Short mmCIF file of C-alpha atoms in Angstrom, two decimals:
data_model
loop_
_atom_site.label_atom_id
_atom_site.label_comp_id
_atom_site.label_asym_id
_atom_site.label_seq_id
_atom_site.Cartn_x
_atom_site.Cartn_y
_atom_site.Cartn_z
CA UNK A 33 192.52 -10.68 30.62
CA UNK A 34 189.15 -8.73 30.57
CA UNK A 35 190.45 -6.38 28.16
CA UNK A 36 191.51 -9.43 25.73
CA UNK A 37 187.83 -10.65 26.21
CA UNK A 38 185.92 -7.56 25.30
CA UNK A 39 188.08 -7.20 22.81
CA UNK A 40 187.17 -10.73 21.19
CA UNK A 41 183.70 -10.45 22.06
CA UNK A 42 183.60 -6.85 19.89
CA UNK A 43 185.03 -8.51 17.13
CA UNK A 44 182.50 -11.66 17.15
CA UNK A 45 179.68 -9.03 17.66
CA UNK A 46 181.47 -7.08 14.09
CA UNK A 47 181.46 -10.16 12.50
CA UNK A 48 177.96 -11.06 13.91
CA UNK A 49 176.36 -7.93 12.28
CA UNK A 50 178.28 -7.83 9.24
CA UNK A 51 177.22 -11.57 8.37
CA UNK A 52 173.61 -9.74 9.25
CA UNK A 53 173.73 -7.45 6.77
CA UNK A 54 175.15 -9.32 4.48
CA UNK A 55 172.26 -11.47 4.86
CA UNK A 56 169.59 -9.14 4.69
CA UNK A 57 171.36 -7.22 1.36
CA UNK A 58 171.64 -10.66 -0.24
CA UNK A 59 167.61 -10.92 1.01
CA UNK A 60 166.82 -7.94 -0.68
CA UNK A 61 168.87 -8.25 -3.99
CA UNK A 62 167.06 -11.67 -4.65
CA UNK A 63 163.59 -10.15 -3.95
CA UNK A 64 164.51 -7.19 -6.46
CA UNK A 65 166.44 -9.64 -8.81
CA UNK A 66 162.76 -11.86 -9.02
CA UNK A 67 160.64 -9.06 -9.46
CA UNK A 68 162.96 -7.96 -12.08
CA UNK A 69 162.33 -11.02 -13.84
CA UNK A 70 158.65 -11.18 -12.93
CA UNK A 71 157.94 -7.93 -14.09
CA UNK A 72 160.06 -8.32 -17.18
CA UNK A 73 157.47 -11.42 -18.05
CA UNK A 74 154.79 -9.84 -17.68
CA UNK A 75 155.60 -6.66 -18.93
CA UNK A 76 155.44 -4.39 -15.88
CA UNK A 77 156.63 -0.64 -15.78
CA UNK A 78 158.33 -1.75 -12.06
CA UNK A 79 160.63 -3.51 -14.06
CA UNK A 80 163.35 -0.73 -13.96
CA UNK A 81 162.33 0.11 -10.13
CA UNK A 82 163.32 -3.98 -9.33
CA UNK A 83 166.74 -3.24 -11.56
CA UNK A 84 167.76 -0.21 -9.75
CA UNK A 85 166.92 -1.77 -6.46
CA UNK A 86 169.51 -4.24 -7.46
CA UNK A 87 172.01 -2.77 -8.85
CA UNK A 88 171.93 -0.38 -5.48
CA UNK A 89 172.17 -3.29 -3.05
CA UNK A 90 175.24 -4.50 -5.75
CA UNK A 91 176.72 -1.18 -4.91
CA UNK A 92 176.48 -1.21 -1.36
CA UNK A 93 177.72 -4.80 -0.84
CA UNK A 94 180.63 -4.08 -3.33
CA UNK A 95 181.47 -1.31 -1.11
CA UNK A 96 181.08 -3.15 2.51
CA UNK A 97 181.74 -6.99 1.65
CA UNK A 98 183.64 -7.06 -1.43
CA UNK A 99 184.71 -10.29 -1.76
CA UNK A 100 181.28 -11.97 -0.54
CA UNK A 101 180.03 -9.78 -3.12
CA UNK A 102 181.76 -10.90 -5.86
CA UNK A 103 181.05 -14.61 -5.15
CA UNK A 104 177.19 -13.81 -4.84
CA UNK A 105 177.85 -12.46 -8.24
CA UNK A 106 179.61 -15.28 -9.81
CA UNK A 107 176.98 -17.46 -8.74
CA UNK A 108 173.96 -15.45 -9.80
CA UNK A 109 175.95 -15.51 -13.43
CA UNK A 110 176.32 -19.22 -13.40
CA UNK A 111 172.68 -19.28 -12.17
CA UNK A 112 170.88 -17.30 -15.01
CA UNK A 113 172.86 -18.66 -17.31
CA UNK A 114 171.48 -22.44 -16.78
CA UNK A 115 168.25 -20.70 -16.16
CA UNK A 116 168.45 -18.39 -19.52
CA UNK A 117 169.41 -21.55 -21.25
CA UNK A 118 166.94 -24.00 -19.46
CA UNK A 119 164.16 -20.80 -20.78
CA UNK A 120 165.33 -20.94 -24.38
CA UNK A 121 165.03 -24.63 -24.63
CA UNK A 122 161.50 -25.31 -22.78
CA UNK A 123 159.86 -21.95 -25.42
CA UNK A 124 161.89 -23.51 -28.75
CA UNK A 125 160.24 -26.84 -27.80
CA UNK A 126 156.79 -25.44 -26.62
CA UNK A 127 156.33 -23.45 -29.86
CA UNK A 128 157.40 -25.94 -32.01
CA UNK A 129 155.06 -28.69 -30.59
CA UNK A 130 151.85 -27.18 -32.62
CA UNK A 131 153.72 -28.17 -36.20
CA UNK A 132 155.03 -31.50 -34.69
CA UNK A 133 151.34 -32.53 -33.44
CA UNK A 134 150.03 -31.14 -36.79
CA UNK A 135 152.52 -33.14 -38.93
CA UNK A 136 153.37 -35.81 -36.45
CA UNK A 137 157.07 -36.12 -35.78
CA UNK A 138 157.87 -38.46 -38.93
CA UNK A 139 156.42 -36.73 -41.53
CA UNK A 140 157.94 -33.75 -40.57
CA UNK A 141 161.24 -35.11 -41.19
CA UNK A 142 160.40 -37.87 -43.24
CA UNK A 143 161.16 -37.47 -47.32
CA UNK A 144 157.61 -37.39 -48.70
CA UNK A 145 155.28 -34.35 -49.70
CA UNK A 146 155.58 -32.90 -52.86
CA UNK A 147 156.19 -29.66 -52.73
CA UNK A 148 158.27 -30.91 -49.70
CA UNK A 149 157.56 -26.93 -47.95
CA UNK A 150 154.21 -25.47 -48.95
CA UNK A 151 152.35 -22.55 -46.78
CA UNK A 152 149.20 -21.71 -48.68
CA UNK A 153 146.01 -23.57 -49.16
CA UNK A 154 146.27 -27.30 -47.39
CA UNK A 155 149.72 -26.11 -45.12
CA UNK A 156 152.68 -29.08 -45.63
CA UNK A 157 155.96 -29.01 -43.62
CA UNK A 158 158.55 -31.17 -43.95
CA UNK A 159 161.90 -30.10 -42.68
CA UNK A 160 163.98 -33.12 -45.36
CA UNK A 161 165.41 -30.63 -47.76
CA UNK A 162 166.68 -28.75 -44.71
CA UNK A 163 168.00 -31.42 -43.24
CA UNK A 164 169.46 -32.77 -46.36
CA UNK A 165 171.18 -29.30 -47.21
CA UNK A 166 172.69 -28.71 -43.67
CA UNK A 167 173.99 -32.40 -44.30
CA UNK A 168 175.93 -31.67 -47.64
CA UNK A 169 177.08 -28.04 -46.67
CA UNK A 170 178.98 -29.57 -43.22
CA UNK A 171 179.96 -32.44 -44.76
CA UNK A 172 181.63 -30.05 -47.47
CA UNK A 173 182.71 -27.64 -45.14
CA UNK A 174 184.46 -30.12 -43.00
CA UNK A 175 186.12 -31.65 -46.06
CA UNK A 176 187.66 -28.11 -46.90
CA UNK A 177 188.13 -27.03 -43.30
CA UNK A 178 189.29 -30.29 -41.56
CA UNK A 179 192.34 -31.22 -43.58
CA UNK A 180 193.55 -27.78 -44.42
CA UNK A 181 193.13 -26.78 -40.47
CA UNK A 182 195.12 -30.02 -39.09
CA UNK A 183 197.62 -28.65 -41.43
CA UNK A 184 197.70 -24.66 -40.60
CA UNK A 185 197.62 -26.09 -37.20
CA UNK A 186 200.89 -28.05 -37.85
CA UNK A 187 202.71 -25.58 -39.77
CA UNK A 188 201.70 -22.61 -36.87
CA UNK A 189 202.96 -25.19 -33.98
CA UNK A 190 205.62 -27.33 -35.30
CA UNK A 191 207.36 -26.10 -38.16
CA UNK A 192 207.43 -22.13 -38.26
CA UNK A 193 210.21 -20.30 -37.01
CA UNK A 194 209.16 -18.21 -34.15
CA UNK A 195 208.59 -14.89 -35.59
CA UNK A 196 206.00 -15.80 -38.30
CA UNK A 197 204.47 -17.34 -35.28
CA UNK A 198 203.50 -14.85 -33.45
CA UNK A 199 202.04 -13.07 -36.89
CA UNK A 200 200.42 -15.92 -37.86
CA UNK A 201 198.62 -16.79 -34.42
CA UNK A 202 196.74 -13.59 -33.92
CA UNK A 203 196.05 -13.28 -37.68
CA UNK A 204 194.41 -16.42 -37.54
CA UNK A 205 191.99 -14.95 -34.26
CA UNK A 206 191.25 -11.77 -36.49
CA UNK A 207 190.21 -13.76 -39.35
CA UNK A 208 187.79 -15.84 -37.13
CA UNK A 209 185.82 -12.55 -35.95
CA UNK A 210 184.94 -11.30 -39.70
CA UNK A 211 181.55 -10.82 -39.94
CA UNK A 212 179.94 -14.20 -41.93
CA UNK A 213 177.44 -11.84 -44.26
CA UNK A 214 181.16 -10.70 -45.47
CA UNK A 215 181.68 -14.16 -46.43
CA UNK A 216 178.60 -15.01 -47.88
CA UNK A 217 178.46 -11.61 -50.04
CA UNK A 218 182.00 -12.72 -51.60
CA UNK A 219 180.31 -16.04 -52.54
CA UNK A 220 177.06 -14.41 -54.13
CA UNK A 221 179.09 -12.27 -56.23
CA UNK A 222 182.37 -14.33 -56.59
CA UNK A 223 181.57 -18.10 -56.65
CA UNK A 224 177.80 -17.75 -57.78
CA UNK A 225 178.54 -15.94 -60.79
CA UNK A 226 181.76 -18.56 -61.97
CA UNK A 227 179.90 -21.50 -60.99
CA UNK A 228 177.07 -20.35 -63.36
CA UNK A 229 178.92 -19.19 -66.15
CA UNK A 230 181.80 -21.52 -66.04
CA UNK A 231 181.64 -24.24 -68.87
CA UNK A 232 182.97 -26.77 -66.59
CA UNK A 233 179.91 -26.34 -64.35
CA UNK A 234 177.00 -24.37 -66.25
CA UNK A 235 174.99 -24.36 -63.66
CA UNK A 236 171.00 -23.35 -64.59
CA UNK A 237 170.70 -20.60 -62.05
CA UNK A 238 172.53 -18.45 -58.77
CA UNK A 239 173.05 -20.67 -55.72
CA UNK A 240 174.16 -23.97 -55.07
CA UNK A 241 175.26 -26.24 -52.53
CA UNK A 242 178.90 -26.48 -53.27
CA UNK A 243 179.00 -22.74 -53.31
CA UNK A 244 177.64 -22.40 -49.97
CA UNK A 245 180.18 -25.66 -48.78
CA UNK A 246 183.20 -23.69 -50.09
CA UNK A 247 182.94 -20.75 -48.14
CA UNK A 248 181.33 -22.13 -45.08
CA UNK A 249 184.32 -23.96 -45.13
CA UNK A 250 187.00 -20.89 -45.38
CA UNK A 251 184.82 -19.65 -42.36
CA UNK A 252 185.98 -22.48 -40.40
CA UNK A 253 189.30 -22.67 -40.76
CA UNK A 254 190.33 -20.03 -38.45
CA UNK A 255 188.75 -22.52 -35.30
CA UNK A 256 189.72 -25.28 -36.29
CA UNK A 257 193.20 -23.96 -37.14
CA UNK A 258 193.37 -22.32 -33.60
CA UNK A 259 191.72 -25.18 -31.22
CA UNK A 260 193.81 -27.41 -33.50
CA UNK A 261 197.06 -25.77 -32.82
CA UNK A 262 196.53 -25.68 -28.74
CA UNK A 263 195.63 -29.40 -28.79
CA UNK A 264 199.18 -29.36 -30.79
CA UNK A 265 201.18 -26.91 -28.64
CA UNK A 266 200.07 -28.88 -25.72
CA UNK A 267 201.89 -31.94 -26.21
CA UNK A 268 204.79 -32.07 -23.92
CA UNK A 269 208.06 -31.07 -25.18
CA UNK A 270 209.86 -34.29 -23.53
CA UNK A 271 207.80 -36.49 -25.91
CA UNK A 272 209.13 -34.87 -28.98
CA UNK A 273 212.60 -34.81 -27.86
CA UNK A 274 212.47 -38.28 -27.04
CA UNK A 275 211.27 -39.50 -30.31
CA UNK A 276 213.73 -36.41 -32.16
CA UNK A 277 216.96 -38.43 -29.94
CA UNK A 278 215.93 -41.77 -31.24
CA UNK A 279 216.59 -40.52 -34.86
CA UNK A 280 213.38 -39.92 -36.09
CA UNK A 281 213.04 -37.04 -38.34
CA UNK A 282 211.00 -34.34 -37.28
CA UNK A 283 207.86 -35.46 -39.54
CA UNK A 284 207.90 -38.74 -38.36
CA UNK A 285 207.68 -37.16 -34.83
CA UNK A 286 204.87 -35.23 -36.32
CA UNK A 287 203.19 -37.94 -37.42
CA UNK A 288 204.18 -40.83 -35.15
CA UNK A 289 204.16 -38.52 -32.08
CA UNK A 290 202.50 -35.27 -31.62
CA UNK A 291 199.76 -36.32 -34.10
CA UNK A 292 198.70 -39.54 -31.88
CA UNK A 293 199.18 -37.30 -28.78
CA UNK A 294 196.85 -34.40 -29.50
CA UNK A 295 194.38 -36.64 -32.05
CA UNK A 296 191.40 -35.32 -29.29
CA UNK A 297 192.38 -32.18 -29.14
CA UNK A 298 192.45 -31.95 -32.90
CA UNK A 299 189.29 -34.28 -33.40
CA UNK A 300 187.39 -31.66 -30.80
CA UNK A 301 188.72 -28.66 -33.41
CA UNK A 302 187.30 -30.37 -36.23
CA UNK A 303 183.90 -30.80 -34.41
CA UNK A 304 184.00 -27.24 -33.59
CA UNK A 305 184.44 -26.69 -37.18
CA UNK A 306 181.08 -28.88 -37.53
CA UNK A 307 179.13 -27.00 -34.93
CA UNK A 308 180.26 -23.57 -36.64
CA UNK A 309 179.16 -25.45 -40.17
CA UNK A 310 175.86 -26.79 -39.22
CA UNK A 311 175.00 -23.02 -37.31
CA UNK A 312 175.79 -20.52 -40.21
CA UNK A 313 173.43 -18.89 -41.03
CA UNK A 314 173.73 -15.27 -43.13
CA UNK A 315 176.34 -17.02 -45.62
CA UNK A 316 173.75 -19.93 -46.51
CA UNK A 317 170.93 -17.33 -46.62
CA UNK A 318 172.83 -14.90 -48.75
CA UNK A 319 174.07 -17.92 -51.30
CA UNK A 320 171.59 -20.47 -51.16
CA UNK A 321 168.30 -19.46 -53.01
CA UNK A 322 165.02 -20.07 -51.39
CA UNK A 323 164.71 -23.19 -53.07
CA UNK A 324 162.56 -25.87 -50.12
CA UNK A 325 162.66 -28.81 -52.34
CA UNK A 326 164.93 -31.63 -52.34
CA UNK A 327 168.10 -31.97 -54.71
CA UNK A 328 167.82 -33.93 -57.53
CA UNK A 329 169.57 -36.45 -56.95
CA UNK A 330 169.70 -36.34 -53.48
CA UNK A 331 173.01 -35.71 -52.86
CA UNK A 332 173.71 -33.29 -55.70
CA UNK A 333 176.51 -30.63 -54.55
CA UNK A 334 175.45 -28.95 -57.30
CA UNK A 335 171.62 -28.78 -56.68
CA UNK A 336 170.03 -25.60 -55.02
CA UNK A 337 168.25 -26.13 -51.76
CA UNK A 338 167.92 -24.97 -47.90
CA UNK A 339 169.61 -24.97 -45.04
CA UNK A 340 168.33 -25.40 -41.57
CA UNK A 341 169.51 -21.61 -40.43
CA UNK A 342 168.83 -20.06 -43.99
CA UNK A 343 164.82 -21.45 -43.88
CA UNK A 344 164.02 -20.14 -40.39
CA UNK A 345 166.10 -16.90 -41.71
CA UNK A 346 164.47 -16.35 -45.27
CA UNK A 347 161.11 -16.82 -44.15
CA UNK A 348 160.33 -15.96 -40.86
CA UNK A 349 159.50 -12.10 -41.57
CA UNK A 350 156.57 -13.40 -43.08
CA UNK A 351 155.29 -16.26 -41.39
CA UNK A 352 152.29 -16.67 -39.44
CA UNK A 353 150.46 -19.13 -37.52
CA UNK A 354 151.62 -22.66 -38.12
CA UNK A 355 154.29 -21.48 -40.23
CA UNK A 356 156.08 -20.12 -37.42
CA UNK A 357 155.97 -23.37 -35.30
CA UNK A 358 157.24 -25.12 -38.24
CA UNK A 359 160.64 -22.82 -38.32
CA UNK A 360 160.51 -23.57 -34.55
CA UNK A 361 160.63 -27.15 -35.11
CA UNK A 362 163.66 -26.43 -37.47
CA UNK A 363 165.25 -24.22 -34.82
CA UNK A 364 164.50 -27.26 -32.37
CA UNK A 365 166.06 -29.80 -34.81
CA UNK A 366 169.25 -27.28 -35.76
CA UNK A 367 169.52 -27.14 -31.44
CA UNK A 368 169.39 -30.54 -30.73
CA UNK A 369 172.17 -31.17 -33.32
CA UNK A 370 174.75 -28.82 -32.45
CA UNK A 371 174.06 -29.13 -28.61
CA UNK A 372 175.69 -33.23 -29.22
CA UNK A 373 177.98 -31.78 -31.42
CA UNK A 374 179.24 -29.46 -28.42
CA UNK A 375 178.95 -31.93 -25.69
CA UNK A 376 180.92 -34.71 -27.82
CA UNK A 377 183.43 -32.48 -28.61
CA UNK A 378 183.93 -31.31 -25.37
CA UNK A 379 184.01 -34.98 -24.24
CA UNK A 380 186.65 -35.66 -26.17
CA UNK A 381 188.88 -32.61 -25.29
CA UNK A 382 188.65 -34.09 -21.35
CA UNK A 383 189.50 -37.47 -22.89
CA UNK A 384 192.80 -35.55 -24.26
CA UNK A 385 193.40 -33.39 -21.04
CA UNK A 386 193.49 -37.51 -19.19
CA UNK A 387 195.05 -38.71 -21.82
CA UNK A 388 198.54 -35.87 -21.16
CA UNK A 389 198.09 -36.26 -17.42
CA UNK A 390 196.49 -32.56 -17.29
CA UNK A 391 193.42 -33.39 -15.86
CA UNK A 392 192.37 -36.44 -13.30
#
């Protein structure tokens, strides 16, 4: 009986000094892991000394406590990222505040000011034909990459046999990771050109809205096609079958069915598509000339303007002073807007997880 005791009361004493150490190593890696940051911040040479203090106590821990370890670590990842984030946000905001307070907030995205952009002499910002090009590129881009993804998305899920399948799936992920300056170089020296010389369009110079629509729209096809096709492939199998025994043909299952079914999922893809429309940046840039007026009309597909992403890109290597607020008050406005693109579309993908009894 004695010998079961000290027994038990060595183990509680292990597990005692363990939890210690565990303790004082978690202690230490947060005092290293702030004076990390700290220094970073303020520029300190001790900024390595903190890092390698860390990643030490990592070491050690990994080796003693491995799996407290490894949740310490998971939660200092989900930690700086909402801090990272939380950063980002509060120094976009803070350095565009000087062009909002210099402007005020509706004449910097109101539609007067002629020129609409100018940086020399009496400084005028107004972020319109930005606003106004983002508008007509997504809504382009969506009109290409909407449609023609809901279809891929069919075709990939419902109606190829099971070979191409598997080709066509992972084809579709490589073709999402190509580069977008790729893109945008095939559209300055492909579509640019034809839409200039064409007869049909004669278009007075290089760059133009529809141009920069067409092939932001190719670049979204592959996520739409692919978020698209999982909303699809998630609809269970019993509810086709059901509707396929009833004598329906297998489009009207399609599109009596599995299209009702998965409409979330597929309405999430297409805002996906929109957040990856409203965000490019190198292909607009590379297309689009530095044009910062408005289109004439307003609404011309054909017109030349800006984008959000290609103004902060085209000029900020030489802007200065209130300038550079100004492209932070785009970069706030661009942020904003694809942020409620994200969380809506991520609303509605829970809506379609509740919807199939995958999520409560």
């Amino acid at each position: 009986m004695s010998f079961t005791n000290s027994k038990t009361t060595r183990i509680v004493r292990s597990i005692t000094g363990t939890d210690r150490m565990a303790i004082v190593a978690g202690s230490v890696a947060a005092v290293c892991l702030l004076g990390a940051f700290v220094g970073f911040l303020v520029r300190s040479g001790l900024t390595a000394v903190f890092v390698i203090g860390f990643l030490l106590v990592v070491g050690y821990g990994w080796y003693t406590r491995q799996a407290l370890t490894a949740k310490g670590l998971t939660f200092l990842a989900t930690v700086s990222t909402l801090l990272t984030m939380g950063l980002i946000i509060v120094f976009v905001l803070r350095e565009a505040l000087p062009a909002v307070r210099y402007m005020g907030p509706i004449d910097l995205l109101s539609f007067t000011g002629e020129p609409m952009w100018r940086t020399g002499g009496e400084q005028l910002y107004s972020l319109a034909p930005a606003i106004v090009g983002t508008l007509v590129e997504t809504l382009l881009a969506v009109a290409i990459a909407g449609p023609l993804g809901v279809a891929g998305a069919l075709f990939v899920s419902e109606v190829a046999p099971g070979w191409l399948r598997a080709i066509l799936k992972p084809g579709i992920e490589i073709l999402a990771g190509i580069p977008s300056i790729v893109f945008g170089y095939l559209g300055l020296v492909v579509l640019n050109p034809y839409f200039a010389s064409s007869s049909a369009f004669g278009l007075p110079g290089l760059g133009s809205l529809l141009a920069v629509g067409l092939v932001v729209g190719v670049m979204a096809l592959p996520t739409v096609v692919s978020v698209a096709e999982d909303a699809i492939s998630s609809v269970p199998e019993s509810m086709k079958q059901g509707s396929l025994a009833l004598g329906a043909t297998e489009w009207q299952t399609m599109t009596g069915i599995t299209m009702p079914a998965a409409f979330s999922g597929i309405s999430a893809a297409v805002l996906l598509g929109v957040g990856r429309a409203v965000g490019e940046t190198m292909a607009a840039t590379v297309i689009l000339g530095n044009v910062t007026d408005l289109p004439t009309p307003i609404f011309d597909v054909f017109d030349n303007t800006v984008t959000l992403t290609s103004l902060i890109a085209s000029q900020y290597g030489n802007a200065s002073g209130l300038h550079v607020n100004a492209l932070f008050a785009a970069g706030a406005v661009l942020f904003v807007t694809v942020m409620a693109i994200s969380v809506v579309s991520q609303y509605i993908e829970r809506r379609m997880l509740r919807t199939l009894g995958g999520e409560r």
